[in-house]
Amino acid sequence: MPQKNFDEIRELDLFSKLKDESFSKLMRGAYFKQFPPQIELIDEGDSADFLHILTSGAVELFSRWENRETTLATVFPISTFILAATMTDLAYLMSARTLEKSQIILIPSEDVRAVFSEDRDFANAIVLELARCYRGVVRTTKNLKLRSASERLANHLLVLHKRMDRRNSLTLPYEKRRLASYLGMTAENLSRTFTLLAENGVEVHGKEVVISDLGKLEAFARPTSLIDG
Amino acid sequence: MPQKNFDEIRELDLFSKLKDESFSKLMRGAYFKQFPPQIELIDEGDSADFLHILTSGAVELFSRWENRETTLATVFPISTFILAATMTDLAYLMSARTLEKSQIILIPSEDVRAVFSEDRDFANAIVLELARCYRGVVRTTKNLKLRSASERLANHLLVLHKRMDRRNSLTLPYEKRRLASYLGMTAENLSRTFTLLAENGVEVHGKEVVISDLGKLEAFARPTSLIDG
DNA sequence: CAAACTAATTGATAAACATCAATTACAGTT
DNA sequence: AACTGTAATTGATGTTTATCAATTAGTTTG
């Protein structure tokens, strides 16, 4: 198992304050796997045997019901995913698939729970991470219930803009159909919503989005920290 | 502060395995307050100074954005609410109001965090509770994104039915307009959806709901444990 | 118990959004 | 560069859901 990746994940909020002993205990039982694109890593309903850490590539969390499917999140390096199922030893509620070739570290859930009980700093980090995830999903719910599709898109663009160091030009980090699913609309509707936003300070060329009039976009989106962070 | 309520909340999952010492530490700084109906307890954005425990009455968690409002949850005794904000020392993401006359115990967030660091069993309980809440909101998101309004109503009735000991007759524990808001639809649409469900084994008279044909309702709702628990 | 208020329902209409089909754009392969 | 498969867009249409207005039912209050 390459040392490089150990150093990387050691930096994660979840592990940074960990005793070396605890960290080794976690890594001792860990698998380090490489996956090609479009591999289904997790099928919702499976038992949560491993905590997953994505160190390179990209992973989509999604869910299916009655031949419908929706994207719940896109995970980029370096992040953990499905921590809650790991901690409660319950079935995964989301499925996961790689979007690109991805490197993933798999830590047995038992080990995570064991170190959680032994190491106070780890327990603290886990709670903060869980609370952060929880608050993220609460924001998502508010977004879905309080806003229309075009408002969700506008605000999402503002979030990306902020994340991209407030540059007025940005590249969508995923396919449009996945963005549409994430925002709770169809790809067709997303496309039409983009043309609507042309009158509100947004220009789109393929995956390139230019925010030509930030003021207009903000006036349309009316972002709030209580939804958009 | 009446002893009666201490005994009650001692039974909560969150406190049941707690050392007596830790429990007293939490209760030492706690306020015990009675509120009339329709009092706004929390305004989203406020700092999370207290963990709330509802011991009698009912509380609605809701959120507002741009003169729209949506119900996120209804809390019944005995439950805690807004644990995540308490643990992270961040602003509340939801507002809260009493629906009825309610008794609420307020524990200073600092005390909760202090006992969390000292008492391993409490830390465990907190993590399980947070994970449970998180998974609850993930289910909500899946419900909203994967199902139509009528499917959400049908499944919600099945959840209530199960909770009410599987009796074929049940009383809605909240007003219909709140149910509508919770399910992400208007009151008018809820009303029409109830008439639609008449052909699928459901009879409604005011707040009384009779499930006259469970098989039909289930065939329509297609419940799954991965959304409905 | 009537008055006054609020919630729930119903009908008519409009807006938002999805679906289906057809085309265009793009990316990867040979 | 032509071929192939997938993604994105566009147009036509249909469904779902919201809005507005009016009425009815149900609760609370004096």
Short mmCIF file of C-alpha atoms (C1' of nucleotides) in Angstrom, two decimals:
data_model
loop_
_atom_site.label_atom_id
_atom_site.label_comp_id
_atom_site.label_asym_id
_atom_site.label_seq_id
_atom_site.Cartn_x
_atom_site.Cartn_y
_atom_site.Cartn_z
CA MET A 1 0.00 0.00 0.00
CA PRO A 2 1.69 3.23 -1.18
CA GLN A 3 2.79 5.55 1.62
CA LYS A 4 1.74 8.57 -0.43
CA ASN A 5 -1.94 7.94 0.11
CA PHE A 6 -1.54 7.39 3.81
CA ASP A 7 -0.04 10.83 4.17
CA GLU A 8 -2.87 12.31 2.17
CA ILE A 9 -5.67 10.87 4.21
CA ARG A 10 -3.84 11.57 7.45
CA GLU A 11 -4.60 15.22 6.64
CA LEU A 12 -8.35 14.68 6.59
CA ASP A 13 -10.28 16.44 9.35
CA LEU A 14 -11.47 13.03 10.43
CA PHE A 15 -7.93 11.74 11.03
CA SER A 16 -5.76 14.78 11.61
CA LYS A 17 -5.96 14.77 15.41
CA LEU A 18 -5.76 11.02 15.71
CA LYS A 19 -3.10 9.27 17.81
CA ASP A 20 -0.60 7.44 15.60
CA GLU A 21 -1.62 4.23 17.32
CA SER A 22 -5.27 4.73 16.39
CA PHE A 23 -4.39 5.63 12.85
CA SER A 24 -2.32 2.48 12.36
CA LYS A 25 -5.10 0.39 13.82
CA LEU A 26 -7.45 1.80 11.21
CA MET A 27 -4.98 1.29 8.38
CA ARG A 28 -3.93 -2.19 9.41
CA GLY A 29 -7.19 -3.72 8.21
CA ALA A 30 -7.72 -1.31 5.33
CA TYR A 31 -7.94 -2.29 1.67
CA PHE A 32 -6.60 -0.03 -0.98
CA LYS A 33 -8.39 -0.52 -4.25
CA GLN A 34 -8.44 0.92 -7.72
CA PHE A 35 -11.73 0.91 -9.65
CA PRO A 36 -12.50 1.65 -13.30
CA PRO A 37 -15.27 4.13 -14.22
CA GLN A 38 -18.93 3.19 -13.91
CA ILE A 39 -18.41 0.51 -11.30
CA GLU A 40 -21.16 0.11 -8.76
CA LEU A 41 -19.35 0.15 -5.44
CA ILE A 42 -22.35 0.01 -3.18
CA ASP A 43 -25.91 -1.13 -3.67
CA GLU A 44 -28.30 0.52 -1.22
CA GLY A 45 -29.55 -2.03 1.24
CA ASP A 46 -26.17 -3.73 1.54
CA SER A 47 -24.73 -3.93 5.02
CA ALA A 48 -22.17 -1.24 5.78
CA ASP A 49 -19.03 -3.29 6.15
CA PHE A 50 -16.59 -0.57 5.19
CA LEU A 51 -16.03 3.11 5.55
CA HIS A 52 -14.98 4.41 2.14
CA ILE A 53 -12.38 7.07 1.49
CA LEU A 54 -11.99 8.42 -2.01
CA THR A 55 -8.40 9.46 -2.68
CA SER A 56 -8.61 10.03 -6.43
CA GLY A 57 -11.29 10.03 -9.12
CA ALA A 58 -14.97 10.78 -8.47
CA VAL A 59 -17.91 8.89 -7.01
CA GLU A 60 -21.63 9.47 -7.39
CA LEU A 61 -24.02 8.71 -4.56
CA PHE A 62 -27.46 7.94 -5.89
CA SER A 63 -30.64 6.10 -5.13
CA ARG A 64 -33.17 4.07 -7.08
CA TRP A 65 -36.85 3.42 -6.54
CA GLU A 66 -39.22 1.74 -8.95
CA ASN A 67 -37.03 2.32 -12.01
CA ARG A 68 -36.49 5.97 -11.14
CA GLU A 69 -33.06 7.15 -10.11
CA THR A 70 -31.72 10.29 -8.49
CA THR A 71 -28.28 11.67 -7.73
CA LEU A 72 -27.85 12.56 -4.08
CA ALA A 73 -24.26 13.78 -4.13
CA THR A 74 -21.02 13.72 -6.07
CA VAL A 75 -17.96 12.95 -3.99
CA PHE A 76 -14.55 14.35 -4.91
CA PRO A 77 -11.16 13.58 -3.31
CA ILE A 78 -10.28 13.51 -0.55
CA SER A 79 -13.48 12.61 1.27
CA THR A 80 -15.06 9.83 3.20
CA PHE A 81 -18.51 8.60 2.36
CA ILE A 82 -21.29 6.63 4.06
CA LEU A 83 -20.03 7.32 7.56
CA ALA A 84 -23.47 7.17 9.18
CA ALA A 85 -24.20 3.62 8.01
CA THR A 86 -20.73 2.59 9.20
CA MET A 87 -21.26 3.99 12.69
CA THR A 88 -24.73 2.52 13.17
CA ASP A 89 -23.92 -0.82 11.56
CA LEU A 90 -27.04 -0.50 9.41
CA ALA A 91 -27.74 -0.92 5.72
CA TYR A 92 -26.53 1.74 3.29
CA LEU A 93 -29.31 4.10 2.23
CA MET A 94 -27.48 5.25 -0.90
CA SER A 95 -25.85 3.43 -3.76
CA ALA A 96 -22.45 4.50 -5.06
CA ARG A 97 -20.70 4.24 -8.40
CA THR A 98 -17.41 5.50 -9.73
CA LEU A 99 -17.67 8.20 -12.39
CA GLU A 100 -14.00 8.00 -13.28
CA LYS A 101 -11.13 5.66 -12.53
CA SER A 102 -10.91 5.98 -8.75
CA GLN A 103 -8.74 4.97 -5.85
CA ILE A 104 -10.62 4.07 -2.72
CA ILE A 105 -9.52 3.04 0.74
CA LEU A 106 -11.88 0.67 2.51
CA ILE A 107 -11.69 0.56 6.29
CA PRO A 108 -13.65 -2.20 8.03
CA SER A 109 -16.55 -0.66 9.92
CA GLU A 110 -15.71 -2.65 13.06
CA ASP A 111 -12.32 -0.99 13.19
CA VAL A 112 -13.85 2.45 12.84
CA ARG A 113 -16.25 1.74 15.67
CA ALA A 114 -13.48 0.26 17.81
CA VAL A 115 -11.20 3.25 17.43
CA PHE A 116 -14.15 5.53 17.99
CA SER A 117 -14.64 4.04 21.48
CA GLU A 118 -10.93 4.21 22.33
CA ASP A 119 -9.82 7.55 20.99
CA ARG A 120 -11.58 10.65 22.25
CA ASP A 121 -10.24 12.88 19.48
CA PHE A 122 -11.49 10.49 16.86
CA ALA A 123 -14.91 10.43 18.54
CA ASN A 124 -14.95 14.20 18.41
CA ALA A 125 -14.00 14.28 14.75
CA ILE A 126 -16.63 11.68 13.89
CA VAL A 127 -19.36 13.68 15.60
CA LEU A 128 -18.36 16.86 13.83
CA GLU A 129 -18.29 15.08 10.50
CA LEU A 130 -21.69 13.44 11.08
CA ALA A 131 -23.21 16.74 12.16
CA ARG A 132 -21.75 18.39 9.06
CA CYS A 133 -23.28 15.72 6.83
CA TYR A 134 -26.60 16.01 8.60
CA ARG A 135 -26.69 19.75 8.15
CA GLY A 136 -25.82 19.29 4.51
CA VAL A 137 -28.85 17.11 3.90
CA VAL A 138 -31.08 19.51 5.83
CA ARG A 139 -29.92 22.26 3.47
CA THR A 140 -30.71 20.00 0.52
CA THR A 141 -34.23 19.39 1.79
CA LYS A 142 -34.84 23.10 2.28
CA ASN A 143 -33.50 23.77 -1.19
CA LEU A 144 -35.84 21.20 -2.72
CA LYS A 145 -38.93 22.27 -0.82
CA LEU A 146 -38.56 26.04 -0.81
CA ARG A 147 -37.18 26.72 -4.26
CA SER A 148 -38.16 26.20 -7.88
CA ALA A 149 -35.89 24.35 -10.29
CA SER A 150 -34.51 27.56 -11.80
CA GLU A 151 -33.79 29.00 -8.36
CA ARG A 152 -31.95 25.83 -7.42
CA LEU A 153 -29.82 26.03 -10.54
CA ALA A 154 -29.04 29.71 -10.06
CA ASN A 155 -27.98 29.14 -6.47
CA HIS A 156 -25.95 26.10 -7.39
CA LEU A 157 -24.02 28.17 -9.91
CA LEU A 158 -23.32 30.71 -7.19
CA VAL A 159 -22.04 27.96 -4.91
CA LEU A 160 -19.71 26.68 -7.63
CA HIS A 161 -18.61 30.24 -8.34
CA LYS A 162 -17.71 30.77 -4.70
CA ARG A 163 -15.91 27.44 -4.55
CA MET A 164 -13.93 28.34 -7.69
CA ASP A 165 -12.37 31.31 -5.96
CA ARG A 166 -15.07 33.65 -7.30
CA ARG A 167 -13.76 33.60 -10.84
CA ASN A 168 -16.44 34.64 -13.30
CA SER A 169 -15.74 31.64 -15.47
CA LEU A 170 -16.10 28.06 -14.30
CA THR A 171 -16.27 24.51 -15.63
CA LEU A 172 -19.05 22.22 -14.51
CA PRO A 173 -17.35 19.34 -12.71
CA TYR A 174 -19.95 16.79 -13.86
CA GLU A 175 -22.19 15.95 -16.79
CA LYS A 176 -25.31 18.05 -17.16
CA ARG A 177 -27.63 15.10 -16.79
CA ARG A 178 -26.09 14.39 -13.39
CA LEU A 179 -26.37 18.02 -12.40
CA ALA A 180 -30.02 17.89 -13.44
CA SER A 181 -30.64 14.79 -11.36
CA TYR A 182 -28.82 16.29 -8.40
CA LEU A 183 -30.95 19.43 -8.63
CA GLY A 184 -34.13 17.37 -8.91
CA MET A 185 -35.08 18.03 -12.52
CA THR A 186 -34.80 16.40 -15.93
CA ALA A 187 -31.91 17.06 -18.30
CA GLU A 188 -34.34 18.73 -20.74
CA ASN A 189 -35.58 21.06 -18.07
CA LEU A 190 -32.02 21.92 -17.03
CA SER A 191 -31.20 22.84 -20.60
CA ARG A 192 -34.19 25.17 -20.83
CA THR A 193 -33.43 26.63 -17.43
CA PHE A 194 -29.93 27.52 -18.61
CA THR A 195 -31.43 29.47 -21.51
CA LEU A 196 -33.74 31.21 -19.03
CA LEU A 197 -30.72 32.23 -16.97
CA ALA A 198 -29.18 33.86 -20.03
CA GLU A 199 -31.37 36.85 -19.14
CA ASN A 200 -30.02 36.74 -15.61
CA GLY A 201 -26.31 37.07 -16.12
CA VAL A 202 -25.28 33.52 -17.10
CA GLU A 203 -23.69 32.33 -20.36
CA VAL A 204 -23.15 28.65 -21.08
CA HIS A 205 -20.98 27.01 -23.71
CA GLY A 206 -20.83 23.27 -23.17
CA LYS A 207 -19.40 22.72 -19.71
CA GLU A 208 -18.08 26.27 -19.51
CA VAL A 209 -20.25 28.67 -17.54
CA VAL A 210 -19.54 32.37 -17.54
CA ILE A 211 -21.18 34.55 -14.96
CA SER A 212 -21.36 37.75 -16.95
CA ASP A 213 -23.45 39.67 -14.44
CA LEU A 214 -23.02 38.49 -10.89
CA GLY A 215 -25.41 41.10 -9.52
CA LYS A 216 -28.22 39.98 -11.79
CA LEU A 217 -27.66 36.33 -10.98
CA GLU A 218 -27.65 37.04 -7.26
CA ALA A 219 -30.80 39.11 -7.56
CA PHE A 220 -32.46 36.18 -9.27
CA ALA A 221 -31.08 33.48 -6.96
CA ARG A 222 -31.41 35.28 -3.63
CA PRO A 223 -28.90 33.01 -1.88
CA THR A 224 -28.92 32.54 1.88
CA SER A 225 -26.28 31.06 4.15
CA LEU A 226 -29.02 28.99 5.78
CA ILE A 227 -29.42 26.96 2.59
CA ASP A 228 -26.30 27.56 0.53
CA GLY A 229 -23.70 27.56 3.30
CA MET B 1 -37.78 21.43 38.75
CA PRO B 2 -40.18 18.48 39.11
CA GLN B 3 -38.48 15.16 39.62
CA LYS B 4 -41.07 13.47 37.42
CA ASN B 5 -39.61 14.91 34.25
CA PHE B 6 -36.08 14.01 35.18
CA ASP B 7 -37.06 10.38 35.42
CA GLU B 8 -38.79 10.58 32.08
CA ILE B 9 -35.88 12.00 30.15
CA ARG B 10 -33.43 9.70 31.95
CA GLU B 11 -35.10 6.96 29.90
CA LEU B 12 -34.20 8.56 26.59
CA ASP B 13 -31.73 6.61 24.46
CA LEU B 14 -29.49 9.61 24.63
CA PHE B 15 -29.29 9.52 28.44
CA SER B 16 -30.09 5.97 29.48
CA LYS B 17 -26.51 4.71 29.67
CA LEU B 18 -25.17 7.90 31.18
CA LYS B 19 -23.26 7.98 34.46
CA ASP B 20 -25.30 9.66 37.21
CA GLU B 21 -22.56 12.21 37.55
CA SER B 22 -22.78 13.16 33.88
CA PHE B 23 -26.54 13.32 34.02
CA SER B 24 -26.51 15.68 36.99
CA LYS B 25 -23.96 17.85 35.28
CA LEU B 26 -26.31 18.19 32.33
CA MET B 27 -29.32 18.89 34.54
CA ARG B 28 -27.56 21.34 36.80
CA GLY B 29 -27.55 24.06 34.17
CA ALA B 30 -30.84 23.08 32.55
CA TYR B 31 -33.91 25.27 32.32
CA PHE B 32 -37.33 23.77 32.53
CA LYS B 33 -39.87 25.88 30.71
CA GLN B 34 -43.53 25.80 29.80
CA PHE B 35 -44.64 27.44 26.56
CA PRO B 36 -48.10 28.28 25.21
CA PRO B 37 -49.09 27.19 21.68
CA GLN B 38 -47.76 28.99 18.61
CA ILE B 39 -44.65 30.34 20.29
CA GLU B 40 -41.59 30.62 18.12
CA LEU B 41 -38.88 28.89 20.13
CA ILE B 42 -36.11 29.13 17.60
CA ASP B 43 -35.50 31.33 14.62
CA GLU B 44 -33.20 29.72 12.07
CA GLY B 45 -29.89 31.52 12.03
CA ASP B 46 -29.81 31.95 15.82
CA SER B 47 -26.80 30.48 17.56
CA ALA B 48 -27.43 27.08 19.09
CA ASP B 49 -27.14 27.87 22.78
CA PHE B 50 -29.34 25.05 24.01
CA LEU B 51 -30.19 21.47 23.30
CA HIS B 52 -33.98 21.19 23.49
CA ILE B 53 -35.90 18.28 24.94
CA LEU B 54 -39.65 18.18 24.49
CA THR B 55 -41.34 16.44 27.42
CA SER B 56 -44.96 17.29 26.64
CA GLY B 57 -46.89 19.01 23.86
CA ALA B 58 -45.76 19.19 20.25
CA VAL B 59 -43.22 21.23 18.29
CA GLU B 60 -42.95 21.92 14.60
CA LEU B 61 -39.59 22.32 12.91
CA PHE B 62 -39.90 24.48 9.83
CA SER B 63 -37.98 26.79 7.58
CA ARG B 64 -38.67 29.99 5.72
CA TRP B 65 -37.22 31.46 2.56
CA GLU B 66 -38.48 34.48 0.68
CA ASN B 67 -41.96 34.39 2.20
CA ARG B 68 -42.33 30.68 1.54
CA GLU B 69 -42.43 28.27 4.44
CA THR B 70 -42.12 24.52 4.77
CA THR B 71 -42.53 22.03 7.59
CA LEU B 72 -39.48 19.85 8.05
CA ALA B 73 -40.63 17.73 10.98
CA THR B 74 -43.09 17.50 13.82
CA VAL B 75 -41.57 16.58 17.16
CA PHE B 76 -43.55 14.65 19.76
CA PRO B 77 -42.54 13.79 23.36
CA ILE B 78 -40.13 12.64 24.48
CA SER B 79 -37.51 13.74 21.99
CA THR B 80 -34.56 16.02 21.66
CA PHE B 81 -34.25 18.40 18.78
CA ILE B 82 -31.51 20.38 17.03
CA LEU B 83 -28.71 18.20 18.32
CA ALA B 84 -26.44 18.79 15.32
CA ALA B 85 -26.35 22.56 15.76
CA THR B 86 -25.63 22.06 19.46
CA MET B 87 -22.69 19.77 18.85
CA THR B 88 -21.10 21.91 16.16
CA ASP B 89 -21.78 25.21 17.90
CA LEU B 90 -23.23 26.59 14.68
CA ALA B 91 -26.41 28.44 13.80
CA TYR B 92 -29.71 26.55 13.76
CA LEU B 93 -30.81 25.63 10.25
CA MET B 94 -34.45 25.16 11.24
CA SER B 95 -36.94 27.29 13.10
CA ALA B 96 -39.16 25.79 15.78
CA ARG B 97 -42.57 26.68 17.15
CA THR B 98 -44.87 25.05 19.66
CA LEU B 99 -48.07 23.63 18.20
CA GLU B 100 -49.63 23.05 21.62
CA LYS B 101 -48.83 24.02 25.18
CA SER B 102 -45.45 22.38 25.65
CA GLN B 103 -42.90 21.64 28.32
CA ILE B 104 -39.33 21.90 27.19
CA ILE B 105 -36.02 21.30 28.92
CA LEU B 106 -33.19 23.49 27.72
CA ILE B 107 -29.65 22.23 28.30
CA PRO B 108 -26.81 24.65 27.61
CA SER B 109 -24.89 23.48 24.54
CA GLU B 110 -21.56 23.91 26.32
CA ASP B 111 -22.62 21.41 28.95
CA VAL B 112 -23.64 18.91 26.30
CA ARG B 113 -20.29 19.27 24.59
CA ALA B 114 -18.43 19.05 27.89
CA VAL B 115 -20.14 15.85 28.95
CA PHE B 116 -19.66 14.48 25.46
CA SER B 117 -15.89 14.75 25.88
CA GLU B 118 -15.90 13.21 29.35
CA ASP B 119 -18.37 10.37 29.11
CA ARG B 120 -17.72 7.68 26.55
CA ASP B 121 -21.25 6.26 26.75
CA PHE B 122 -22.73 9.66 26.13
CA ALA B 123 -20.43 10.14 23.14
CA ASN B 124 -21.65 6.82 21.77
CA ALA B 125 -25.28 7.75 22.28
CA ILE B 126 -24.79 11.13 20.62
CA VAL B 127 -23.20 9.57 17.57
CA LEU B 128 -25.99 7.04 17.22
CA GLU B 129 -28.60 9.77 17.56
CA LEU B 130 -26.86 12.01 15.03
CA ALA B 131 -26.51 9.14 12.58
CA ARG B 132 -30.19 8.31 13.06
CA CYS B 133 -31.16 11.92 12.32
CA TYR B 134 -28.91 12.01 9.30
CA ARG B 135 -30.40 8.86 7.88
CA GLY B 136 -33.85 10.28 8.51
CA VAL B 137 -33.15 13.32 6.35
CA VAL B 138 -31.58 11.17 3.64
CA ARG B 139 -34.83 9.19 3.53
CA THR B 140 -36.76 12.45 3.28
CA THR B 141 -34.66 13.58 0.34
CA LYS B 142 -35.15 10.28 -1.47
CA ASN B 143 -38.88 10.50 -0.79
CA LEU B 144 -39.06 14.01 -2.25
CA LYS B 145 -36.96 13.29 -5.31
CA LEU B 146 -38.12 9.83 -6.27
CA ARG B 147 -41.85 9.99 -5.56
CA SER B 148 -44.85 12.00 -6.67
CA ALA B 149 -47.03 13.82 -4.15
CA SER B 150 -49.66 11.08 -4.12
CA GLU B 151 -47.04 8.39 -3.59
CA ARG B 152 -45.62 10.37 -0.69
CA LEU B 153 -49.04 10.65 0.92
CA ALA B 154 -49.83 6.97 0.43
CA ASN B 155 -46.54 5.92 1.98
CA HIS B 156 -46.92 8.36 4.83
CA LEU B 157 -50.30 6.82 5.66
CA LEU B 158 -48.65 3.41 5.72
CA VAL B 159 -45.98 4.71 8.11
CA LEU B 160 -48.65 6.12 10.43
CA HIS B 161 -50.59 2.87 10.17
CA LYS B 162 -47.55 0.88 11.20
CA ARG B 163 -46.80 3.28 14.03
CA MET B 164 -50.40 2.98 15.27
CA ASP B 165 -50.00 -0.72 15.88
CA ARG B 166 -51.37 -1.56 12.43
CA ARG B 167 -54.94 -0.67 13.28
CA ASN B 168 -56.95 0.03 10.17
CA SER B 169 -58.25 3.26 11.64
CA LEU B 170 -56.03 6.15 12.66
CA THR B 171 -56.19 9.81 13.58
CA LEU B 172 -53.89 12.28 11.87
CA PRO B 173 -51.73 13.75 14.63
CA TYR B 174 -51.52 17.16 12.95
CA GLU B 175 -53.51 19.57 10.85
CA LYS B 176 -53.82 18.72 7.19
CA ARG B 177 -52.11 21.91 6.07
CA ARG B 178 -49.06 20.91 8.11
CA LEU B 179 -49.15 17.42 6.71
CA ALA B 180 -49.31 18.95 3.23
CA SER B 181 -46.33 21.19 3.94
CA TYR B 182 -44.39 18.28 5.42
CA LEU B 183 -45.07 16.19 2.33
CA GLY B 184 -44.06 19.04 0.04
CA MET B 185 -47.40 19.99 -1.44
CA THR B 186 -50.17 22.55 -0.97
CA ALA B 187 -53.20 21.95 1.23
CA GLU B 188 -55.42 22.00 -1.86
CA ASN B 189 -53.36 19.33 -3.53
CA LEU B 190 -53.41 17.19 -0.39
CA SER B 191 -57.17 17.39 -0.34
CA ARG B 192 -57.43 16.24 -3.94
CA THR B 193 -54.86 13.53 -3.38
CA PHE B 194 -56.97 12.13 -0.54
CA THR B 195 -59.92 11.83 -2.90
CA LEU B 196 -57.65 10.08 -5.40
CA LEU B 197 -56.65 7.59 -2.70
CA ALA B 198 -60.32 6.75 -2.14
CA GLU B 199 -59.91 4.41 -5.12
CA ASN B 200 -56.86 2.90 -3.47
CA GLY B 201 -58.22 1.70 -0.15
CA VAL B 202 -58.32 4.91 1.92
CA GLU B 203 -61.34 6.65 3.47
CA VAL B 204 -61.05 10.02 5.17
CA HIS B 205 -63.46 11.78 7.47
CA GLY B 206 -61.89 14.88 8.96
CA LYS B 207 -58.81 13.75 10.84
CA GLU B 208 -59.94 10.12 10.88
CA VAL B 209 -58.34 7.94 8.24
CA VAL B 210 -59.59 4.43 7.63
CA ILE B 211 -57.47 2.06 5.61
CA SER B 212 -60.24 -0.06 4.13
CA ASP B 213 -58.01 -2.02 1.78
CA LEU B 214 -54.44 -2.32 2.95
CA GLY B 215 -53.44 -4.44 -0.03
CA LYS B 216 -54.63 -1.84 -2.50
CA LEU B 217 -52.90 0.97 -0.64
CA GLU B 218 -49.65 -0.95 -0.49
CA ALA B 219 -49.89 -1.79 -4.19
CA PHE B 220 -50.27 1.91 -4.91
CA ALA B 221 -47.61 3.11 -2.44
CA ARG B 222 -44.96 0.45 -3.03
CA PRO B 223 -43.20 1.15 0.26
CA THR B 224 -39.54 0.27 0.79
CA SER B 225 -37.54 0.04 3.97
CA LEU B 226 -34.83 2.12 2.30
CA ILE B 227 -37.15 5.14 2.30
CA ASP B 228 -39.88 4.42 4.79
CA GLY B 229 -37.85 2.70 7.47
"C1'" DC C 1 -75.59 29.43 21.06
"C1'" DA C 2 -74.38 32.72 17.79
"C1'" DA C 3 -70.47 35.23 16.08
"C1'" DA C 4 -66.01 35.22 14.42
"C1'" DC C 5 -62.25 33.09 12.94
"C1'" DT C 6 -59.52 29.48 10.81
"C1'" DA C 7 -59.08 25.17 8.27
"C1'" DA C 8 -60.53 22.31 4.64
"C1'" DT C 9 -62.60 21.58 0.37
"C1'" DT C 10 -63.97 22.46 -4.42
"C1'" DG C 11 -63.76 24.48 -8.98
"C1'" DA C 12 -61.46 27.10 -12.55
"C1'" DT C 13 -57.22 28.33 -14.33
"C1'" DA C 14 -52.23 28.91 -14.78
"C1'" DA C 15 -47.59 27.71 -14.15
"C1'" DA C 16 -44.02 24.43 -13.61
"C1'" DC C 17 -42.19 20.47 -14.97
"C1'" DA C 18 -41.98 15.85 -17.40
"C1'" DT C 19 -42.25 13.03 -21.40
"C1'" DC C 20 -41.54 11.73 -26.08
"C1'" DA C 21 -39.45 12.24 -30.45
"C1'" DA C 22 -36.20 14.25 -33.38
"C1'" DT C 23 -32.03 16.48 -34.14
"C1'" DT C 24 -27.48 18.30 -33.10
"C1'" DA C 25 -23.17 18.29 -30.66
"C1'" DC C 26 -19.53 15.92 -28.72
"C1'" DA C 27 -16.12 12.17 -27.41
"C1'" DG C 28 -13.89 8.05 -28.15
"C1'" DT C 29 -12.40 4.55 -31.48
"C1'" DT C 30 -10.46 2.68 -35.51
"C1'" DA D 1 -10.94 11.84 -40.81
"C1'" DA D 2 -15.01 8.88 -40.80
"C1'" DC D 3 -17.68 5.97 -37.69
"C1'" DT D 4 -20.10 5.02 -33.47
"C1'" DG D 5 -22.25 5.77 -29.34
"C1'" DT D 6 -23.69 8.89 -25.83
"C1'" DA D 7 -24.98 13.51 -24.16
"C1'" DA D 8 -27.27 17.72 -24.93
"C1'" DT D 9 -30.59 20.43 -27.03
"C1'" DT D 10 -35.03 21.68 -29.11
"C1'" DG D 11 -39.88 21.37 -30.15
"C1'" DA D 12 -44.48 19.57 -29.35
"C1'" DT D 13 -47.36 17.90 -26.02
"C1'" DG D 14 -49.17 16.03 -21.60
"C1'" DT D 15 -49.15 15.65 -16.60
"C1'" DT D 16 -48.53 17.29 -12.24
"C1'" DT D 17 -48.85 20.67 -9.09
"C1'" DA D 18 -49.72 25.57 -7.67
"C1'" DT D 19 -52.61 29.56 -7.44
"C1'" DC D 20 -56.73 32.15 -6.84
"C1'" DA D 21 -61.43 32.56 -5.56
"C1'" DA D 22 -65.45 30.90 -3.45
"C1'" DT D 23 -67.76 27.91 -0.37
"C1'" DT D 24 -68.30 24.69 3.42
"C1'" DA D 25 -66.90 22.63 7.73
"C1'" DG D 26 -65.07 22.97 12.07
"C1'" DT D 27 -63.28 25.58 16.34
"C1'" DT D 28 -62.94 29.03 19.42
"C1'" DT D 29 -64.77 32.76 21.92
"C1'" DG D 30 -67.67 36.03 23.92
#
